[in-house]
Structure formats: C-alpha cells, structure tokens
PDB file of N, CA and C in Angstrom:
ATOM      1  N   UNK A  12       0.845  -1.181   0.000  1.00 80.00           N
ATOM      2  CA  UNK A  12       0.000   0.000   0.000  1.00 80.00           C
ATOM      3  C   UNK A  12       0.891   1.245   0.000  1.00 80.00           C
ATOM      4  N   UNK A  13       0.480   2.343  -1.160  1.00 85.00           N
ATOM      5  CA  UNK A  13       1.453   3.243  -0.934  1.00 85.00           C
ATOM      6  C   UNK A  13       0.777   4.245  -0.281  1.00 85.00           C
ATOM      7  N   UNK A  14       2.239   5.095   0.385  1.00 90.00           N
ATOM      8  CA  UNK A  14       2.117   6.344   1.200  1.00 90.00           C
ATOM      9  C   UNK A  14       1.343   7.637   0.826  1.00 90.00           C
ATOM     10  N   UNK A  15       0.207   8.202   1.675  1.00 90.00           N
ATOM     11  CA  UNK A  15      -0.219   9.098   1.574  1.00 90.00           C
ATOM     12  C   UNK A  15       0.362  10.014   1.613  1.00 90.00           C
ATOM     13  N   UNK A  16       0.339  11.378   0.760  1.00 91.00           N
ATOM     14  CA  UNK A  16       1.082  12.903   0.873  1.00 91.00           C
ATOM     15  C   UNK A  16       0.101  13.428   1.716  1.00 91.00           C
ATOM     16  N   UNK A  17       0.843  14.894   2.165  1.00 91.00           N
ATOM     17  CA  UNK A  17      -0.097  15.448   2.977  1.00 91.00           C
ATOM     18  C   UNK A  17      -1.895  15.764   2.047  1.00 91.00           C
ATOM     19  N   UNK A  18      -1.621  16.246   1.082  1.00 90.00           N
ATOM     20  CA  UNK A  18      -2.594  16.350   0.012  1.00 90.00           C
ATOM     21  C   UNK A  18      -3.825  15.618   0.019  1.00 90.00           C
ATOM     22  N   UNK A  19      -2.922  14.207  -0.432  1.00 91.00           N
ATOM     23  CA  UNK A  19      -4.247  13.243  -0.378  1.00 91.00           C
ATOM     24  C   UNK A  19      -4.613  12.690   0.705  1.00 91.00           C
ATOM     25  N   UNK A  20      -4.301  12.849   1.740  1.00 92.00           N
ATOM     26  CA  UNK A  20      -4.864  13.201   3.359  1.00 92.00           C
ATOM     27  C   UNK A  20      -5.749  13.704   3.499  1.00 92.00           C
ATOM     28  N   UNK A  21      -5.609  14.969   3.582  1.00 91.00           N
ATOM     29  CA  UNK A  21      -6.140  16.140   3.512  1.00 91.00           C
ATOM     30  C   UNK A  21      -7.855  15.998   2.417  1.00 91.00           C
ATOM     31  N   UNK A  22      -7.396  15.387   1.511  1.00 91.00           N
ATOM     32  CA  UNK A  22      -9.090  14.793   0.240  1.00 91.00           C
ATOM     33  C   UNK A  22      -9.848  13.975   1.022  1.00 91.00           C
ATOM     34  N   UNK A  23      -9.219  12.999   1.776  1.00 91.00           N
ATOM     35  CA  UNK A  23      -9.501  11.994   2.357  1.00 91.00           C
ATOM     36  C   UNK A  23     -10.184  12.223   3.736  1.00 91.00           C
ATOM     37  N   UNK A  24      -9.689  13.359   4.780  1.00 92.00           N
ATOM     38  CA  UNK A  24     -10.814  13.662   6.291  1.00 92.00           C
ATOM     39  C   UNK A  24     -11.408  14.863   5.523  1.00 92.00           C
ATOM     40  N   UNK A  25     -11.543  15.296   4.286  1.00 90.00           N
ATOM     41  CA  UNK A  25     -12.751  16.633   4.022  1.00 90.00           C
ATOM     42  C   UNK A  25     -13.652  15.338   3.559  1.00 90.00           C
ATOM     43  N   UNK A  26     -13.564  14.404   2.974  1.00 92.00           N
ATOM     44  CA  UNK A  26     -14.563  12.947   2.764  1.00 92.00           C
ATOM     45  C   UNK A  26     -15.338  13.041   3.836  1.00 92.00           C
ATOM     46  N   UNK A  27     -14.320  12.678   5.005  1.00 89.00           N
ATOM     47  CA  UNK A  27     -15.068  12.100   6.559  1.00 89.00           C
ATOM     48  C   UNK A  27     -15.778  13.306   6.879  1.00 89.00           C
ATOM     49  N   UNK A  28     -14.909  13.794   6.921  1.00 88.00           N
ATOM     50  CA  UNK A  28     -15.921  15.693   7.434  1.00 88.00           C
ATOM     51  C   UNK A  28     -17.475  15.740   6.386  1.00 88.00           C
ATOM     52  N   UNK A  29     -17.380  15.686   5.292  1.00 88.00           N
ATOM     53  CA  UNK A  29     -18.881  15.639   4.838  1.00 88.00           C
ATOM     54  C   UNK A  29     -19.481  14.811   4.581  1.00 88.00           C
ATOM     55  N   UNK A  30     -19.125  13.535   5.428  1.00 87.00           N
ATOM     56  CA  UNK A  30     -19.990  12.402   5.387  1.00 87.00           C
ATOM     57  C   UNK A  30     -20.793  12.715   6.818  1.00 87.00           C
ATOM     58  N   UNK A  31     -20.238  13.890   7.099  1.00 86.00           N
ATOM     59  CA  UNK A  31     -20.793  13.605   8.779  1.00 86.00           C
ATOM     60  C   UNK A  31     -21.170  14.944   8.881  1.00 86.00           C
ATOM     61  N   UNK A  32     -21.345  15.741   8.460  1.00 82.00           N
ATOM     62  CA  UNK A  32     -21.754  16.919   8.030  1.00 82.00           C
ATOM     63  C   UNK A  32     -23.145  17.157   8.451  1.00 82.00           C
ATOM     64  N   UNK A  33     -24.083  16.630   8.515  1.00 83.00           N
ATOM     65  CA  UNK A  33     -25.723  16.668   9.052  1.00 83.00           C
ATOM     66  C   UNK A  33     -25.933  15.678  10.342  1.00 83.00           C
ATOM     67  N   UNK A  34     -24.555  15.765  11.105  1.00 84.00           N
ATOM     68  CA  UNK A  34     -25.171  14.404  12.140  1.00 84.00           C
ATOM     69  C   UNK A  34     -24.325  15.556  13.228  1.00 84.00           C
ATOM     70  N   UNK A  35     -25.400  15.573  14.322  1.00 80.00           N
ATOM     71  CA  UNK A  35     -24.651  16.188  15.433  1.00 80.00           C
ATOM     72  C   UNK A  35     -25.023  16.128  16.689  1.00 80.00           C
ATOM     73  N   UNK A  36     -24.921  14.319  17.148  1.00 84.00           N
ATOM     74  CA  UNK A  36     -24.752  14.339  18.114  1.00 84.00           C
ATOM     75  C   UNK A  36     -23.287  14.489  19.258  1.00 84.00           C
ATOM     76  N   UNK A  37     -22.977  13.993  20.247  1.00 84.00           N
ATOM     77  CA  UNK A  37     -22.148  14.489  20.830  1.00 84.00           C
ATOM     78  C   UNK A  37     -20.396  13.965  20.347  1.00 84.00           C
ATOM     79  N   UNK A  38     -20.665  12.535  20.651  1.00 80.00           N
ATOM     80  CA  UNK A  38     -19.596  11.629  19.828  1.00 80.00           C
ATOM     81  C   UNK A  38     -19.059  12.682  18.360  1.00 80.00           C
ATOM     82  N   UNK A  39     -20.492  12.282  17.707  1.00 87.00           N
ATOM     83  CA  UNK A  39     -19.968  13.012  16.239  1.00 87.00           C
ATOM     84  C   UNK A  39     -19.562  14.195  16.212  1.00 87.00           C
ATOM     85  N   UNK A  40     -19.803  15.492  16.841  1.00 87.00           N
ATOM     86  CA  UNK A  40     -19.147  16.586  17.159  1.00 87.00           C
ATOM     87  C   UNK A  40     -17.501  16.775  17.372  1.00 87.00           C
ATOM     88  N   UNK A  41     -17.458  15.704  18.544  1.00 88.00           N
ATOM     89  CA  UNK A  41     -15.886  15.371  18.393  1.00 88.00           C
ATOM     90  C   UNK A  41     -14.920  15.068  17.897  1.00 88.00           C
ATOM     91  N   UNK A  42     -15.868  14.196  16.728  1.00 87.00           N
ATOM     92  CA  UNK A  42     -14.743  13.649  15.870  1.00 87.00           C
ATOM     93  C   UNK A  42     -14.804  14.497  14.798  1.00 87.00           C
ATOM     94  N   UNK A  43     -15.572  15.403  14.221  1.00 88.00           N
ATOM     95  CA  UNK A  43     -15.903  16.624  13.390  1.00 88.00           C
ATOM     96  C   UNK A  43     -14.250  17.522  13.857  1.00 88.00           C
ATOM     97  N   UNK A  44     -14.716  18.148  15.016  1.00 90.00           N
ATOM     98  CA  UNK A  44     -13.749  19.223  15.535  1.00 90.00           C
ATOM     99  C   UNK A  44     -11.977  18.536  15.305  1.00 90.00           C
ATOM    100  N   UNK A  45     -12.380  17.119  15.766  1.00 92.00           N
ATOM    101  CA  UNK A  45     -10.536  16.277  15.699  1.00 92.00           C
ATOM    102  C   UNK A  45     -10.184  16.341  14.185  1.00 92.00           C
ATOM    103  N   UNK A  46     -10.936  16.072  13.004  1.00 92.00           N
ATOM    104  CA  UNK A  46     -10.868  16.135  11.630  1.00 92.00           C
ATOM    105  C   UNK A  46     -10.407  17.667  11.238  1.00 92.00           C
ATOM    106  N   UNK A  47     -11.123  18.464  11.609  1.00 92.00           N
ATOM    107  CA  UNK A  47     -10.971  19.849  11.087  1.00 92.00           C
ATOM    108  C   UNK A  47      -9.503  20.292  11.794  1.00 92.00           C
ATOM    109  N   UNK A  48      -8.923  19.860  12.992  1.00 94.00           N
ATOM    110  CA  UNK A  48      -8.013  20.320  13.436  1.00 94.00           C
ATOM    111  C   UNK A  48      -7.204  19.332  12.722  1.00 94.00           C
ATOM    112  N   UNK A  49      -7.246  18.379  12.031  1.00 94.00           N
ATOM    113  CA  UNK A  49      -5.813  17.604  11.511  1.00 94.00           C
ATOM    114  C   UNK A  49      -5.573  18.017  10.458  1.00 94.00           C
ATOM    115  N   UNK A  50      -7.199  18.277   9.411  1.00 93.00           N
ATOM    116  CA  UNK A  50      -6.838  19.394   8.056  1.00 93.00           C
ATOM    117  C   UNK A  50      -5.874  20.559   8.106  1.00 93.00           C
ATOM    118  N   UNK A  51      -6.189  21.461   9.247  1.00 93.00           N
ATOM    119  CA  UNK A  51      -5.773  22.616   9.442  1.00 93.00           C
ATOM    120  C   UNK A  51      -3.830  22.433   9.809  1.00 93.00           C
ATOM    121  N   UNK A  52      -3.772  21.019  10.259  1.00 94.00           N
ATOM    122  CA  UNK A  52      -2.273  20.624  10.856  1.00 94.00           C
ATOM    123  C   UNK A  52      -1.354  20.379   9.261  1.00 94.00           C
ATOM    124  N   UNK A  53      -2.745  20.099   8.666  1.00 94.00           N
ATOM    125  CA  UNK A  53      -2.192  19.330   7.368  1.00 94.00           C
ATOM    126  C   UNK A  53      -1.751  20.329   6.076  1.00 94.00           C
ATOM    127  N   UNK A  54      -3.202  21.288   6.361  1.00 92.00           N
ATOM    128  CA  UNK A  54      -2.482  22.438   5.345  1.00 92.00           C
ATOM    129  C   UNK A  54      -1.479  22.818   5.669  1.00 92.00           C
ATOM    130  N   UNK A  55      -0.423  23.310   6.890  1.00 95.00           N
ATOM    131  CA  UNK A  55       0.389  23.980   7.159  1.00 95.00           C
ATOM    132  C   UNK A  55       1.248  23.272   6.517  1.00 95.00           C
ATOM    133  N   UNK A  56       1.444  22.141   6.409  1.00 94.00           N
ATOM    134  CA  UNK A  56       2.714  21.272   5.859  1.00 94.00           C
ATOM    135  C   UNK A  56       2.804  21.046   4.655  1.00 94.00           C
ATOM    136  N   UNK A  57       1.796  21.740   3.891  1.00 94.00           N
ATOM    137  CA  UNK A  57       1.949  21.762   2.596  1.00 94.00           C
ATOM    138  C   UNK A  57       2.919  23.084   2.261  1.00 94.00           C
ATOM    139  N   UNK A  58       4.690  22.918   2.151  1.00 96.00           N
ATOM    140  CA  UNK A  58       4.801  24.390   1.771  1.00 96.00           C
ATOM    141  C   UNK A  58       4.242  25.350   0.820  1.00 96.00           C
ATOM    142  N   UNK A  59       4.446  26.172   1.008  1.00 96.00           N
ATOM    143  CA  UNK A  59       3.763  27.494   0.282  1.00 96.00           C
ATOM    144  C   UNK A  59       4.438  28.803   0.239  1.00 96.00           C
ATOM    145  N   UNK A  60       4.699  29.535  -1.152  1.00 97.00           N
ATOM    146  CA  UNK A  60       6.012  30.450  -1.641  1.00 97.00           C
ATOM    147  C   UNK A  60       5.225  31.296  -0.469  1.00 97.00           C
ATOM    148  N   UNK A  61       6.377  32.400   0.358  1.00 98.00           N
ATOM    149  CA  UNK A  61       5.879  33.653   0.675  1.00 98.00           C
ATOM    150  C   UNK A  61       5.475  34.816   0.029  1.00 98.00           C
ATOM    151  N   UNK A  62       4.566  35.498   0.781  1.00 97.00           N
ATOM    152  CA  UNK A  62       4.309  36.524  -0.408  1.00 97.00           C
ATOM    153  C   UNK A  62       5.629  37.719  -0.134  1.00 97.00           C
ATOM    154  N   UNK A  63       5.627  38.756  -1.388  1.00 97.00           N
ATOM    155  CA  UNK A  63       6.301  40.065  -1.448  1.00 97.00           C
ATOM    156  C   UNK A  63       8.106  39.429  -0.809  1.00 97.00           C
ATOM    157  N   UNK A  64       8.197  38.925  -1.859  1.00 97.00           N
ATOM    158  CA  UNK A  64      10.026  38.041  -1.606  1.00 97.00           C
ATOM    159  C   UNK A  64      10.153  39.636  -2.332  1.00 97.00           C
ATOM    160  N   UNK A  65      11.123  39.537  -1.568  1.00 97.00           N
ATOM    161  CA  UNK A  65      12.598  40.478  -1.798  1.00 97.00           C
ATOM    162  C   UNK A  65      14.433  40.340  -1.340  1.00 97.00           C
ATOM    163  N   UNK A  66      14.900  40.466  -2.531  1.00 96.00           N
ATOM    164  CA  UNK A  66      16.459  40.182  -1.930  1.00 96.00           C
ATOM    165  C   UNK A  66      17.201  41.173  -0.993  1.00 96.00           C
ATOM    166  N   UNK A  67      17.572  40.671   0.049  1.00 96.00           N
ATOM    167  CA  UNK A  67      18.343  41.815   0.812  1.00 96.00           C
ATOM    168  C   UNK A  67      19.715  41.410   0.313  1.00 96.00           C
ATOM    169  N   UNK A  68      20.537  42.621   0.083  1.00 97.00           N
ATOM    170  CA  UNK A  68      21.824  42.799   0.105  1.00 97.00           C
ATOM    171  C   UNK A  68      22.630  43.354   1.219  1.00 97.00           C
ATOM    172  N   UNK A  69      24.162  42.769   1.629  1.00 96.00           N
ATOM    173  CA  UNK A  69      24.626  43.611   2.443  1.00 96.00           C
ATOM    174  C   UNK A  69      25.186  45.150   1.745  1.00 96.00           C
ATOM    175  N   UNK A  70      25.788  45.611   2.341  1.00 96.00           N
ATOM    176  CA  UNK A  70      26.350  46.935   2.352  1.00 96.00           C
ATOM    177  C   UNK A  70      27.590  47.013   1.387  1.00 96.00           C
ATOM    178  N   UNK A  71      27.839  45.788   0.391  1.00 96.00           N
ATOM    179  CA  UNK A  71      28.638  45.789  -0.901  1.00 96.00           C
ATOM    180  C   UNK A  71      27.724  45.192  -1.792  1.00 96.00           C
ATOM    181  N   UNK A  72      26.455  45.539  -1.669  1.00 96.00           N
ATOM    182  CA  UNK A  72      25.883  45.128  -3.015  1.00 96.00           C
ATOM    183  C   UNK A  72      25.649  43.533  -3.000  1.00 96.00           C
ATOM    184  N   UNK A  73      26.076  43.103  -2.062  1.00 97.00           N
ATOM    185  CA  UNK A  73      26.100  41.433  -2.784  1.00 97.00           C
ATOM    186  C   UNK A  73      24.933  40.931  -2.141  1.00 97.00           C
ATOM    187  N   UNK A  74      23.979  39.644  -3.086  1.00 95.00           N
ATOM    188  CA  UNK A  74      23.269  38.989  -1.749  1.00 95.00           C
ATOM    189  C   UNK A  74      22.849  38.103  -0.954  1.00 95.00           C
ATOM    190  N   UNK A  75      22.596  38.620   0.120  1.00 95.00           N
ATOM    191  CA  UNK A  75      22.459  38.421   1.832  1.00 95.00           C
ATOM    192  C   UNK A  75      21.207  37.068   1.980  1.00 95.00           C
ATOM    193  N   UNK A  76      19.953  37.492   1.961  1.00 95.00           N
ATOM    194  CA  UNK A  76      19.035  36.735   1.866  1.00 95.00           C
ATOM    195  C   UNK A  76      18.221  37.487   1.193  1.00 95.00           C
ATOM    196  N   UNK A  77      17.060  36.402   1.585  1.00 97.00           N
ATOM    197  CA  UNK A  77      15.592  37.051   0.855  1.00 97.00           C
ATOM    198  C   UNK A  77      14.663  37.084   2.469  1.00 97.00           C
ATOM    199  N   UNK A  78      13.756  37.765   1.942  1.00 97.00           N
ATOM    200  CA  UNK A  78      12.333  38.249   2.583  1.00 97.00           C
ATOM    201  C   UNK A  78      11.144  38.096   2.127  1.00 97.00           C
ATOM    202  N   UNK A  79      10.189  37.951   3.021  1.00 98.00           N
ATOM    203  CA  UNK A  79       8.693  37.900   2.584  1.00 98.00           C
ATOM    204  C   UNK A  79       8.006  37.991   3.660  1.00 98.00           C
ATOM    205  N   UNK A  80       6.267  37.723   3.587  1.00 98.00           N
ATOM    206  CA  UNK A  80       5.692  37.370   4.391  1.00 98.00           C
ATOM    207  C   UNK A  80       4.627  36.077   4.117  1.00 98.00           C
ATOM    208  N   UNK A  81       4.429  35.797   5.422  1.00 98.00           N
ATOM    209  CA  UNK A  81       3.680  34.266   5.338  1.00 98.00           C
ATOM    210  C   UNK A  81       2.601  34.660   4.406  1.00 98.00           C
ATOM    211  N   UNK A  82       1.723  33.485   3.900  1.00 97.00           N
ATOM    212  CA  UNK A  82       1.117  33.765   2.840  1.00 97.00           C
ATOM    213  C   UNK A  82      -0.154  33.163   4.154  1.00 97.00           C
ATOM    214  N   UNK A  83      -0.252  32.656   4.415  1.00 95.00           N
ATOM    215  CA  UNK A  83      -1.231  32.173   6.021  1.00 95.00           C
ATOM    216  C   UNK A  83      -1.469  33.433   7.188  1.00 95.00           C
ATOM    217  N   UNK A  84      -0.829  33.984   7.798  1.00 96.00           N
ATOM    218  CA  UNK A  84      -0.815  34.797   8.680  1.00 96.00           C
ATOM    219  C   UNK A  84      -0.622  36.202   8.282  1.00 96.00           C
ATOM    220  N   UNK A  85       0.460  36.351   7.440  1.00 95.00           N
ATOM    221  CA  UNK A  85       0.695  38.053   7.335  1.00 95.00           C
ATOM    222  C   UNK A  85       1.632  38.031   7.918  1.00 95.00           C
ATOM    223  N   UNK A  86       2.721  37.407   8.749  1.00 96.00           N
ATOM    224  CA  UNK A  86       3.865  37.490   9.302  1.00 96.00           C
ATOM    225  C   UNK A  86       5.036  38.466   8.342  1.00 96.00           C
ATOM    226  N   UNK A  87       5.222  39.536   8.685  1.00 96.00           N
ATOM    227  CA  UNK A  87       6.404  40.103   8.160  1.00 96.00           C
ATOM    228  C   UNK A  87       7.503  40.112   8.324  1.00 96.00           C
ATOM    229  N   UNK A  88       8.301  40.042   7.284  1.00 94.00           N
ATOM    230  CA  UNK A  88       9.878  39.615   7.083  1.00 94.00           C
ATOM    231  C   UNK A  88      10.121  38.891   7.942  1.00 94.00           C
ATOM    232  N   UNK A  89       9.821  37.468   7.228  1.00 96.00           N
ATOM    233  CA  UNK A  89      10.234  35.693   7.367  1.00 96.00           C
ATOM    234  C   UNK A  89      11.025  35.913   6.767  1.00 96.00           C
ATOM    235  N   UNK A  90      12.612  35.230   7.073  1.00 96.00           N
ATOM    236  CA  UNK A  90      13.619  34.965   6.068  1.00 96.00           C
ATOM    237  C   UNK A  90      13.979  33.657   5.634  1.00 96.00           C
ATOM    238  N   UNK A  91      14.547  33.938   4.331  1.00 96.00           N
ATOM    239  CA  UNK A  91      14.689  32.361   3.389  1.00 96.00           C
ATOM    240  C   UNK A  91      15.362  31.355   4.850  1.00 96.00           C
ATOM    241  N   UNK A  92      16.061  31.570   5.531  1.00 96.00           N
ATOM    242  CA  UNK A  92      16.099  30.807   6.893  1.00 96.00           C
ATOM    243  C   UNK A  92      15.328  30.231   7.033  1.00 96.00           C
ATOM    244  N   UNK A  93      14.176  30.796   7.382  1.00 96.00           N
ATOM    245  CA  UNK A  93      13.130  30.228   8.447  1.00 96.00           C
ATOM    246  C   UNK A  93      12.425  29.347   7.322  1.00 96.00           C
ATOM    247  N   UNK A  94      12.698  27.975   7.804  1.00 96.00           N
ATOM    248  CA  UNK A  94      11.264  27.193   6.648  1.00 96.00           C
ATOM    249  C   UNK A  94      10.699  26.966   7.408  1.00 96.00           C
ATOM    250  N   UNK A  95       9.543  27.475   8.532  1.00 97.00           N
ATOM    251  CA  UNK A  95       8.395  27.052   9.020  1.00 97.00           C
ATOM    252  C   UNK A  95       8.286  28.758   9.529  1.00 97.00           C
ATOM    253  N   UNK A  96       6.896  29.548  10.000  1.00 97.00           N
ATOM    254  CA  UNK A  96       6.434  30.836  10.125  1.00 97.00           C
ATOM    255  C   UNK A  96       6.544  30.556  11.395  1.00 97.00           C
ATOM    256  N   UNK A  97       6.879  31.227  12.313  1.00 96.00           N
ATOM    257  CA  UNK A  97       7.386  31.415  13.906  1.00 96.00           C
ATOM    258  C   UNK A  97       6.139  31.194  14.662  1.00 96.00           C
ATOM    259  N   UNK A  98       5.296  31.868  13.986  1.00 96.00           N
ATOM    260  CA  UNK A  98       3.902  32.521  14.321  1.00 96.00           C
ATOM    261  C   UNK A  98       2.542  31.444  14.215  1.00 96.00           C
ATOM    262  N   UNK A  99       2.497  31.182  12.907  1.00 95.00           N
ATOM    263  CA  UNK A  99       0.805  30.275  12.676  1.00 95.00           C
ATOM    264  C   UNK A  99       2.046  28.684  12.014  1.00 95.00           C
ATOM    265  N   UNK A 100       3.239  28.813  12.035  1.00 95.00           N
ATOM    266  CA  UNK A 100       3.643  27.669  11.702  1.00 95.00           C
ATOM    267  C   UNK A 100       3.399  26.365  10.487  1.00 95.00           C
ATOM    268  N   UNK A 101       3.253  27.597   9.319  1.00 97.00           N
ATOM    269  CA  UNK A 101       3.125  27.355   7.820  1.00 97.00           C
ATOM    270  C   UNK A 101       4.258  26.743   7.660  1.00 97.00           C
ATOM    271  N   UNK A 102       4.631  26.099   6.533  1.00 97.00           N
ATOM    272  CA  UNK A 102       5.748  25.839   6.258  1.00 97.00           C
ATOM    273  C   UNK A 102       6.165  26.346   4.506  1.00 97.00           C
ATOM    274  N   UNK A 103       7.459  27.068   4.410  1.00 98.00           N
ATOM    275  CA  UNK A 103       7.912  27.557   3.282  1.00 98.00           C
ATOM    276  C   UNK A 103       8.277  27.111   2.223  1.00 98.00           C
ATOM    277  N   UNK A 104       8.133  27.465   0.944  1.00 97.00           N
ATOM    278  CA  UNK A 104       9.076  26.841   0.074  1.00 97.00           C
ATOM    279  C   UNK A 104       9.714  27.967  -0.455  1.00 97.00           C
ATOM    280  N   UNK A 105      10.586  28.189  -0.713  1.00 95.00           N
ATOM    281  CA  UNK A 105      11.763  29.406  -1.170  1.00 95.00           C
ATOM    282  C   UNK A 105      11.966  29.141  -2.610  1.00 95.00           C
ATOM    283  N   UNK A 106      12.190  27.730  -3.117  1.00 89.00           N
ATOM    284  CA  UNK A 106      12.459  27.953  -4.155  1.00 89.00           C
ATOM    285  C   UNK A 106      11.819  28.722  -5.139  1.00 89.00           C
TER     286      UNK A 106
END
C-alpha cells in the first residue's frame, strides 16, 4: 500500500468531514472538531512560496538573503532561513 502525501490526506478527512456533516450528536461533534483540526495541521505542511520576496543585500551590493511574508498569517519579514512561520507555523518553500 502506498504512502499518503499530505494532500491526499487532507481529500480523504474533508470525505469524513462531509460524510458527517448533518449528524450532530455528541460523539460526532468530536470527531468533526478532531478532523478539522488535523486538516488545518495538514495544510500547514503543505509548503507554500511567501508573499512580497525580496532580496536583501549587504552593504557591498552582494546577496544576503531574501524576505517575505507568510502567505497564512501576514507574518512580516520571514527569512529564506526560516522554513516554518514562527507565528501560525506554515511551512515555506523558497524555491
């Protein structure tokens, strides 16, 4: 059996989530709220470019890193360093 990506995870509890979508008793509530919080675990790990990249240079022109902000939160100036957002804990892709 092959390995799920975060992706097709993610296809797979929005399934469970609207199979259960009109049922709300107490049990089912719970397992609703546990689904929606593993989606939400799951998008983050899908990286995702930052927005408004810009190259910083040092003080001879040459360059230093890049900049952006999370494309999830709004976090300003994340650097190509950081591959995960400090903050809501997105994860980056730079390339």
């Amino acid at each position: 059996m092959k390995m799920m990506n975060n992706e097709e995870a993610m296809v797979e509890l929005h399934e469970c989530f609207n199979c259960l979508r009109f049922r709300s008793d107490l049990s089912v509530l719970n397992y609703k709220k546990a689904l929606v919080l593993a989606i939400k675990a799951l998008r983050k790990q899908i990286p995702m470019k930052p927005n408004n990249i810009k190259d910083i240079l040092d003080f001879s022109g040459n360059y230093y890193t890049s900049r952006g902000n999370c494309p999830m939160c709004g976090r300003e100036r994340v650097s190509k360093s950081d591959l995960y957002c400090d903050k809501c804990g997105q994860k980056f892709d730079w390339e």
